């Protein structure tokens, strides 16, 4: 049965993001944490997490200047499966993201580090003060950032946890800025934007594309729609230029295609060309440009990386609306199926030989 959107915790969690960002920007100890990071001895910086938490690292690695040398997105799902392929003599600073901080792969990452790189410095960014990322110690230097309790989403889908962990990491690893001011301005943007995102017709399938960091924002957007619809709305993501190389075959008349458009040249021109091409080739599909001057106008004064949470908000809002229309339990779309859970569990961890 369709319920009022306000019934769902996920809906509230999406809409509390502006207040969370504004308040968090005022209290985050950016100078102290940057000073600690500068004091560490390491060869590389790794951004680790699973699922949405991994995509945070992807967005940063694709969008922050200098990330291509010495900084990497290393999904914890890859690190746990093949630890010696990564921990092979390098000295990493390992930045772990986790909403609960208790997923099997979060714990497996800590186990692998303890076995193969026990002295490696660690920075944990988590939303749960009681999770393993918040409470487990290390032989090497370690800092834990516990985000406000409001980011510990009760719903299945990560929303405020994703955006606030991403913005926290950008405050520490992007070029220095006046963080309270920037977070407040982003919060104002989000507050104005959220009402504009409502009411898109539910599609048969969805596509999200973008370039650079917005390609991985597209990945998170596609995941949100699939999660919230319990797979009833298949969703695909790709890069703007990569989409033509086969994935475009996914498009049907009933597809909603969203292109996250960059403010930067020449990226914005490639984005605009794809929008025009798709509208010509698929006149019955719905093509929406989201970005500066787009159908959904999102100015990006701080660049596309900082704007990624604003773009993903579209999928958060419409994902909830569409799931509700499908009569699903929006806060637990897989209720009764036993196939997916809010915190991934049931993965058997195997010991790592030191």
CSV table of C-alpha atoms in Angstrom, one decimal:
chain,number,residue,atom,x,y,z
A,1,UNK,CA,0.0,0.0,0.0
A,2,UNK,CA,1.3,3.5,-0.9
A,3,UNK,CA,2.0,5.6,2.1
A,4,UNK,CA,2.8,9.2,2.6
A,5,UNK,CA,6.4,9.9,1.9
A,6,UNK,CA,6.9,11.3,5.3
A,7,UNK,CA,6.1,7.9,6.8
A,8,UNK,CA,9.6,6.7,5.7
A,9,UNK,CA,12.8,7.2,7.7
A,10,UNK,CA,14.7,7.3,4.4
A,11,UNK,CA,12.7,10.3,3.3
A,12,UNK,CA,13.5,12.2,6.5
A,13,UNK,CA,17.2,11.2,6.2
A,14,UNK,CA,17.4,12.6,2.7
A,15,UNK,CA,15.8,15.9,3.8
A,16,UNK,CA,17.9,16.4,6.9
A,17,UNK,CA,21.1,16.5,4.8
A,18,UNK,CA,21.3,20.4,4.6
A,19,UNK,CA,21.1,20.8,8.4
A,20,UNK,CA,23.7,18.0,8.9
A,21,UNK,CA,26.2,19.5,6.5
A,22,UNK,CA,25.8,23.1,7.9
A,23,UNK,CA,26.2,22.0,11.5
A,24,UNK,CA,29.0,19.5,10.9
A,25,UNK,CA,31.1,22.1,8.9
A,26,UNK,CA,31.1,24.3,12.1
A,27,UNK,CA,32.6,21.6,14.4
A,28,UNK,CA,34.8,19.4,12.2
A,29,UNK,CA,38.4,20.0,13.3
A,30,UNK,CA,39.8,20.4,9.8
A,31,UNK,CA,43.0,22.2,10.8
A,32,UNK,CA,43.9,19.6,13.5
A,33,UNK,CA,43.2,16.6,11.2
A,34,UNK,CA,45.1,18.1,8.3
A,35,UNK,CA,48.0,18.7,10.6
A,36,UNK,CA,47.9,15.1,11.7
A,37,UNK,CA,47.7,13.8,8.1
A,38,UNK,CA,50.7,16.0,7.1
A,39,UNK,CA,52.8,14.4,9.9
A,40,UNK,CA,52.3,10.8,8.7
A,41,UNK,CA,54.9,8.7,6.8
A,42,UNK,CA,53.2,7.0,3.9
A,43,UNK,CA,53.7,6.3,0.2
A,44,UNK,CA,50.0,6.3,-0.9
A,45,UNK,CA,46.6,7.2,0.4
A,46,UNK,CA,43.9,4.5,-0.1
A,47,UNK,CA,40.2,5.2,0.2
A,48,UNK,CA,38.5,2.0,1.2
A,49,UNK,CA,34.9,0.9,1.6
A,50,UNK,CA,32.3,-1.4,0.2
A,51,UNK,CA,29.3,-0.5,-2.1
A,52,UNK,CA,28.3,3.1,-1.6
A,53,UNK,CA,31.3,3.6,0.8
A,54,UNK,CA,33.6,2.5,-2.0
A,55,UNK,CA,32.1,5.0,-4.5
A,56,UNK,CA,33.1,7.8,-2.1
A,57,UNK,CA,36.7,6.8,-2.8
A,58,UNK,CA,36.0,6.6,-6.5
A,59,UNK,CA,34.5,10.1,-6.6
A,60,UNK,CA,37.5,11.5,-4.7
A,61,UNK,CA,40.1,9.7,-6.7
A,62,UNK,CA,38.5,10.9,-10.0
A,63,UNK,CA,38.0,14.5,-8.9
A,64,UNK,CA,40.6,15.9,-6.5
A,65,UNK,CA,43.7,17.4,-8.1
A,66,UNK,CA,46.8,15.3,-7.4
A,67,UNK,CA,44.8,12.1,-6.7
A,68,UNK,CA,46.2,10.4,-9.7
A,69,UNK,CA,49.7,10.3,-8.1
A,70,UNK,CA,49.9,8.5,-4.8
A,71,UNK,CA,46.2,8.3,-3.9
A,72,UNK,CA,43.9,5.5,-4.9
A,73,UNK,CA,40.4,4.2,-4.5
A,74,UNK,CA,40.8,0.6,-3.1
A,75,UNK,CA,37.4,-1.0,-2.5
A,76,UNK,CA,37.5,-3.1,0.7
A,77,UNK,CA,35.8,-5.9,-1.2
A,78,UNK,CA,38.9,-6.1,-3.4
A,79,UNK,CA,41.4,-5.7,-0.6
A,80,UNK,CA,39.8,-8.4,1.5
A,81,UNK,CA,39.6,-10.9,-1.4
A,82,UNK,CA,43.2,-10.3,-2.5
A,83,UNK,CA,45.1,-8.7,0.4
A,84,UNK,CA,48.6,-9.5,-0.8
A,85,UNK,CA,48.0,-8.0,-4.2
A,86,UNK,CA,47.7,-4.6,-2.4
A,87,UNK,CA,49.7,-4.9,0.8
A,88,UNK,CA,52.9,-5.8,-1.0
A,89,UNK,CA,55.5,-3.5,0.5
A,90,UNK,CA,53.9,-0.1,0.0
A,91,UNK,CA,53.3,2.2,3.0
A,92,UNK,CA,49.6,3.3,2.7
A,93,UNK,CA,47.5,5.7,4.7
A,94,UNK,CA,44.3,3.7,4.8
A,95,UNK,CA,41.1,5.8,4.9
A,96,UNK,CA,38.1,3.6,5.6
A,97,UNK,CA,34.5,4.7,5.2
A,98,UNK,CA,31.6,2.9,6.8
A,99,UNK,CA,28.1,3.8,7.8
A,100,UNK,CA,27.9,1.1,10.4
A,101,UNK,CA,31.6,0.4,10.5
A,102,UNK,CA,30.6,-3.3,11.1
A,103,UNK,CA,30.3,-4.8,7.6
A,104,UNK,CA,32.2,-8.0,7.0
A,105,UNK,CA,34.6,-6.2,4.6
A,106,UNK,CA,35.3,-3.4,7.0
A,107,UNK,CA,36.4,-5.9,9.6
A,108,UNK,CA,38.2,-7.9,7.0
A,109,UNK,CA,40.2,-4.8,5.9
A,110,UNK,CA,41.3,-4.3,9.5
A,111,UNK,CA,42.3,-7.9,9.8
A,112,UNK,CA,44.3,-7.7,6.6
A,113,UNK,CA,46.1,-4.6,7.8
A,114,UNK,CA,46.8,-6.1,11.2
A,115,UNK,CA,48.4,-9.1,9.4
A,116,UNK,CA,50.3,-7.4,6.6
A,117,UNK,CA,50.7,-3.8,7.5
A,118,UNK,CA,50.1,-3.4,11.2
A,119,UNK,CA,52.0,-0.1,11.4
A,120,UNK,CA,50.2,1.6,8.5
A,121,UNK,CA,48.4,4.7,9.6
A,122,UNK,CA,44.6,4.6,9.5
A,123,UNK,CA,41.8,7.2,9.3
A,124,UNK,CA,38.3,5.9,9.9
A,125,UNK,CA,35.3,7.9,8.9
A,126,UNK,CA,32.1,6.3,10.2
A,127,UNK,CA,28.6,7.1,11.3
A,128,UNK,CA,28.4,4.6,14.1
A,129,UNK,CA,30.2,5.3,17.4
A,130,UNK,CA,29.8,1.6,18.4
A,131,UNK,CA,31.1,0.0,15.2
A,132,UNK,CA,34.4,-1.7,14.6
A,133,UNK,CA,35.8,1.3,12.7
A,134,UNK,CA,35.1,3.5,15.7
A,135,UNK,CA,36.2,1.2,18.5
A,136,UNK,CA,39.0,-1.1,17.2
A,137,UNK,CA,42.6,0.0,17.8
A,138,UNK,CA,45.7,-0.2,15.7
A,139,UNK,CA,49.5,-0.7,16.3
A,140,UNK,CA,50.1,2.3,14.1
A,141,UNK,CA,48.9,5.9,14.1
A,142,UNK,CA,45.1,6.1,13.9
A,143,UNK,CA,42.3,8.7,14.0
A,144,UNK,CA,38.6,8.1,14.1
A,145,UNK,CA,36.0,10.6,12.9
A,146,UNK,CA,32.5,9.8,14.1
A,147,UNK,CA,30.0,11.7,12.2
A,148,UNK,CA,26.8,13.1,13.8
A,149,UNK,CA,24.3,10.4,15.0
A,150,UNK,CA,21.8,11.7,12.4
A,151,UNK,CA,24.0,10.4,9.6
A,152,UNK,CA,23.6,6.8,10.9
A,153,UNK,CA,20.8,6.2,8.5
A,154,UNK,CA,18.1,3.8,9.8
A,155,UNK,CA,16.9,3.1,6.3
A,156,UNK,CA,18.5,0.4,4.0
A,157,UNK,CA,19.8,2.9,1.5
A,158,UNK,CA,22.7,5.1,2.4
A,159,UNK,CA,21.8,8.8,2.0
A,160,UNK,CA,23.0,11.3,4.5
A,161,UNK,CA,25.8,8.9,5.5
A,162,UNK,CA,27.1,8.9,1.9
A,163,UNK,CA,27.0,12.6,1.4
A,164,UNK,CA,28.5,13.6,4.8
A,165,UNK,CA,31.3,11.1,4.7
A,166,UNK,CA,32.2,12.3,1.2
A,167,UNK,CA,32.2,16.0,2.2
A,168,UNK,CA,34.2,15.2,5.3
A,169,UNK,CA,36.9,13.5,3.2
A,170,UNK,CA,36.9,16.4,0.7
A,171,UNK,CA,37.4,18.9,3.5
A,172,UNK,CA,40.6,17.0,4.5
A,173,UNK,CA,42.1,15.9,1.2
A,174,UNK,CA,41.0,18.6,-1.4
A,175,UNK,CA,42.7,22.0,-1.6
A,176,UNK,CA,42.3,23.9,1.7
A,177,UNK,CA,39.1,26.1,1.9
A,178,UNK,CA,36.9,27.8,4.5
A,179,UNK,CA,35.0,24.6,5.3
A,180,UNK,CA,32.2,26.0,7.4
A,181,UNK,CA,31.3,28.5,4.7
A,182,UNK,CA,31.5,25.9,1.9
A,183,UNK,CA,29.4,23.4,3.8
A,184,UNK,CA,26.8,26.1,4.6
A,185,UNK,CA,26.6,27.1,0.9
A,186,UNK,CA,26.2,23.5,-0.2
A,187,UNK,CA,23.5,23.1,2.5
A,188,UNK,CA,21.7,26.1,1.2
A,189,UNK,CA,21.9,24.7,-2.4
A,190,UNK,CA,20.6,21.3,-1.3
A,191,UNK,CA,17.7,22.9,0.7
A,192,UNK,CA,16.6,24.8,-2.4
A,193,UNK,CA,17.1,21.8,-4.7
A,194,UNK,CA,15.3,19.0,-2.9
A,195,UNK,CA,11.7,20.3,-3.6
A,196,UNK,CA,12.6,20.6,-7.3
A,197,UNK,CA,13.6,16.9,-7.6
A,198,UNK,CA,10.1,15.5,-6.9
A,199,UNK,CA,7.5,14.1,-9.2
A,200,UNK,CA,9.5,12.4,-12.0
A,201,UNK,CA,7.4,9.6,-13.6
A,202,UNK,CA,8.5,6.1,-12.7
A,203,UNK,CA,10.4,4.6,-15.6
A,204,UNK,CA,10.8,1.0,-16.6
A,205,UNK,CA,14.6,1.3,-16.3
A,206,UNK,CA,17.1,4.0,-15.5
A,207,UNK,CA,20.5,5.2,-16.7
A,208,UNK,CA,22.9,7.6,-15.1
A,209,UNK,CA,26.0,8.9,-16.7
A,210,UNK,CA,28.6,11.6,-16.1
A,211,UNK,CA,32.3,12.3,-16.5
A,212,UNK,CA,35.2,12.3,-14.0
A,213,UNK,CA,33.8,12.3,-10.4
A,214,UNK,CA,30.3,12.6,-11.8
A,215,UNK,CA,30.7,9.2,-13.4
A,216,UNK,CA,30.9,7.7,-10.0
A,217,UNK,CA,28.1,9.9,-8.7
A,218,UNK,CA,26.2,8.2,-11.5
A,219,UNK,CA,27.2,4.8,-10.2
A,220,UNK,CA,25.9,5.7,-6.7
A,221,UNK,CA,22.7,7.1,-8.3
A,222,UNK,CA,22.1,3.9,-10.2
A,223,UNK,CA,22.6,1.8,-7.1
A,224,UNK,CA,20.1,4.0,-5.1
A,225,UNK,CA,17.4,3.3,-7.6
A,226,UNK,CA,18.1,-0.4,-7.8
A,227,UNK,CA,18.3,-0.8,-4.0
A,228,UNK,CA,15.2,1.2,-3.2
A,229,UNK,CA,13.1,-0.5,-5.9
A,230,UNK,CA,14.4,-3.9,-4.8
A,231,UNK,CA,15.6,-4.4,-8.4
A,232,UNK,CA,12.3,-3.8,-10.0
A,233,UNK,CA,13.8,-0.8,-11.8
A,234,UNK,CA,17.0,-2.0,-13.4
A,235,UNK,CA,19.6,0.8,-13.5
A,236,UNK,CA,22.8,1.3,-15.3
A,237,UNK,CA,25.7,3.7,-15.0
A,238,UNK,CA,28.6,4.7,-17.2
A,239,UNK,CA,30.9,7.5,-18.2
A,240,UNK,CA,29.6,10.0,-20.7
A,241,UNK,CA,32.0,8.9,-23.4
A,242,UNK,CA,32.0,5.2,-22.4
A,243,UNK,CA,28.2,4.9,-22.7
A,244,UNK,CA,28.3,4.7,-26.5
A,245,UNK,CA,30.6,1.7,-26.4
A,246,UNK,CA,27.9,-0.9,-25.9
A,247,UNK,CA,26.0,0.1,-22.7
A,248,UNK,CA,23.7,2.3,-24.8
A,249,UNK,CA,22.0,-0.9,-25.9
A,250,UNK,CA,20.3,-0.9,-22.5
A,251,UNK,CA,18.1,2.0,-23.5
A,252,UNK,CA,14.4,1.4,-24.4
A,253,UNK,CA,11.5,3.7,-24.9
A,254,UNK,CA,10.6,3.4,-21.2
A,255,UNK,CA,14.1,4.4,-20.0
A,256,UNK,CA,14.9,7.6,-18.0
A,257,UNK,CA,18.4,8.7,-18.8
A,258,UNK,CA,20.1,11.3,-16.5
A,259,UNK,CA,23.3,13.0,-17.6
A,260,UNK,CA,25.2,14.7,-14.8
A,261,UNK,CA,26.8,17.6,-16.6
A,262,UNK,CA,30.2,19.1,-15.7
A,263,UNK,CA,30.9,22.9,-15.4
A,264,UNK,CA,34.4,22.3,-16.9
A,265,UNK,CA,35.6,22.5,-20.5
A,266,UNK,CA,35.8,20.4,-22.5
A,267,UNK,CA,33.9,17.9,-20.3
A,268,UNK,CA,30.7,19.9,-20.5
A,269,UNK,CA,30.8,19.8,-24.3
A,270,UNK,CA,31.0,16.0,-24.4
A,271,UNK,CA,28.1,15.9,-21.9
A,272,UNK,CA,26.0,18.2,-24.0
A,273,UNK,CA,26.7,16.3,-27.2
A,274,UNK,CA,25.5,13.0,-25.5
A,275,UNK,CA,22.3,14.7,-24.3
A,276,UNK,CA,21.6,15.9,-27.8
A,277,UNK,CA,22.4,12.5,-29.4
A,278,UNK,CA,20.2,10.6,-27.0
A,279,UNK,CA,17.3,12.9,-27.5
A,280,UNK,CA,17.6,12.4,-31.2
A,281,UNK,CA,18.1,8.7,-31.1
A,282,UNK,CA,15.6,7.9,-28.4
A,283,UNK,CA,12.7,10.4,-28.7
A,284,UNK,CA,10.4,8.3,-26.5
A,285,UNK,CA,12.9,8.0,-23.7
A,286,UNK,CA,13.2,10.7,-21.1
A,287,UNK,CA,16.6,12.4,-21.1
A,288,UNK,CA,17.4,14.9,-18.3
A,289,UNK,CA,20.5,17.0,-18.0
A,290,UNK,CA,21.4,17.7,-14.4
A,291,UNK,CA,24.1,20.3,-13.8
A,292,UNK,CA,24.9,24.0,-14.5
A,293,UNK,CA,22.2,25.4,-16.8
A,294,UNK,CA,20.6,21.9,-17.2
A,295,UNK,CA,17.0,20.8,-17.1
A,296,UNK,CA,17.7,20.6,-13.4
A,297,UNK,CA,20.0,23.5,-12.8
A,298,UNK,CA,22.7,22.8,-10.3
A,299,UNK,CA,25.4,25.4,-10.2
A,300,UNK,CA,28.8,24.0,-9.2
A,301,UNK,CA,30.9,26.9,-7.9
A,302,UNK,CA,33.2,24.5,-6.1
A,303,UNK,CA,33.5,22.1,-9.0
A,304,UNK,CA,31.9,18.8,-9.8
A,305,UNK,CA,33.4,16.7,-7.0
A,306,UNK,CA,31.8,18.8,-4.3
A,307,UNK,CA,28.6,18.9,-6.3
A,308,UNK,CA,28.4,15.1,-6.4
A,309,UNK,CA,26.0,14.8,-3.4
A,310,UNK,CA,23.7,17.3,-5.0
A,311,UNK,CA,23.5,15.2,-8.2
A,312,UNK,CA,23.0,12.0,-6.3
A,313,UNK,CA,20.1,13.6,-4.4
A,314,UNK,CA,18.0,13.3,-7.5
A,315,UNK,CA,18.2,9.5,-7.3
A,316,UNK,CA,17.7,9.5,-3.6
A,317,UNK,CA,14.4,11.5,-3.9
A,318,UNK,CA,13.0,9.7,-7.0
A,319,UNK,CA,14.2,6.3,-5.7
A,320,UNK,CA,12.0,6.8,-2.6
A,321,UNK,CA,9.1,8.0,-4.7
A,322,UNK,CA,9.2,5.2,-7.1
A,323,UNK,CA,9.7,2.5,-4.4
A,324,UNK,CA,6.7,3.9,-2.6
A,325,UNK,CA,4.6,3.8,-5.8
A,326,UNK,CA,5.6,0.1,-6.2
A,327,UNK,CA,4.2,-0.5,-2.7
A,328,UNK,CA,7.6,-1.5,-1.2
A,329,UNK,CA,8.8,-1.0,2.3
A,330,UNK,CA,11.1,1.9,1.4
A,331,UNK,CA,13.2,1.6,4.6
A,332,UNK,CA,13.7,-2.1,4.0
A,333,UNK,CA,13.0,-2.9,0.3
A,334,UNK,CA,14.1,-6.6,0.6
A,335,UNK,CA,12.0,-7.3,3.7
A,336,UNK,CA,11.0,-10.9,3.7
A,337,UNK,CA,13.4,-11.9,0.9
A,338,UNK,CA,16.5,-12.6,3.0
A,339,UNK,CA,18.7,-11.6,0.1
A,340,UNK,CA,20.1,-8.2,1.0
A,341,UNK,CA,20.5,-6.6,4.4
A,342,UNK,CA,21.2,-3.1,5.7
A,343,UNK,CA,24.6,-4.1,7.0
A,344,UNK,CA,26.2,-6.8,4.9
A,345,UNK,CA,26.8,-10.0,6.9
A,346,UNK,CA,27.1,-13.7,6.2
A,347,UNK,CA,30.4,-13.3,4.4
A,348,UNK,CA,32.9,-15.8,5.7
A,349,UNK,CA,36.3,-14.2,6.4
A,350,UNK,CA,39.4,-16.3,5.8
A,351,UNK,CA,42.6,-15.8,7.8
A,352,UNK,CA,45.4,-13.7,6.3
A,353,UNK,CA,48.8,-15.2,6.8
A,354,UNK,CA,51.4,-12.5,7.8
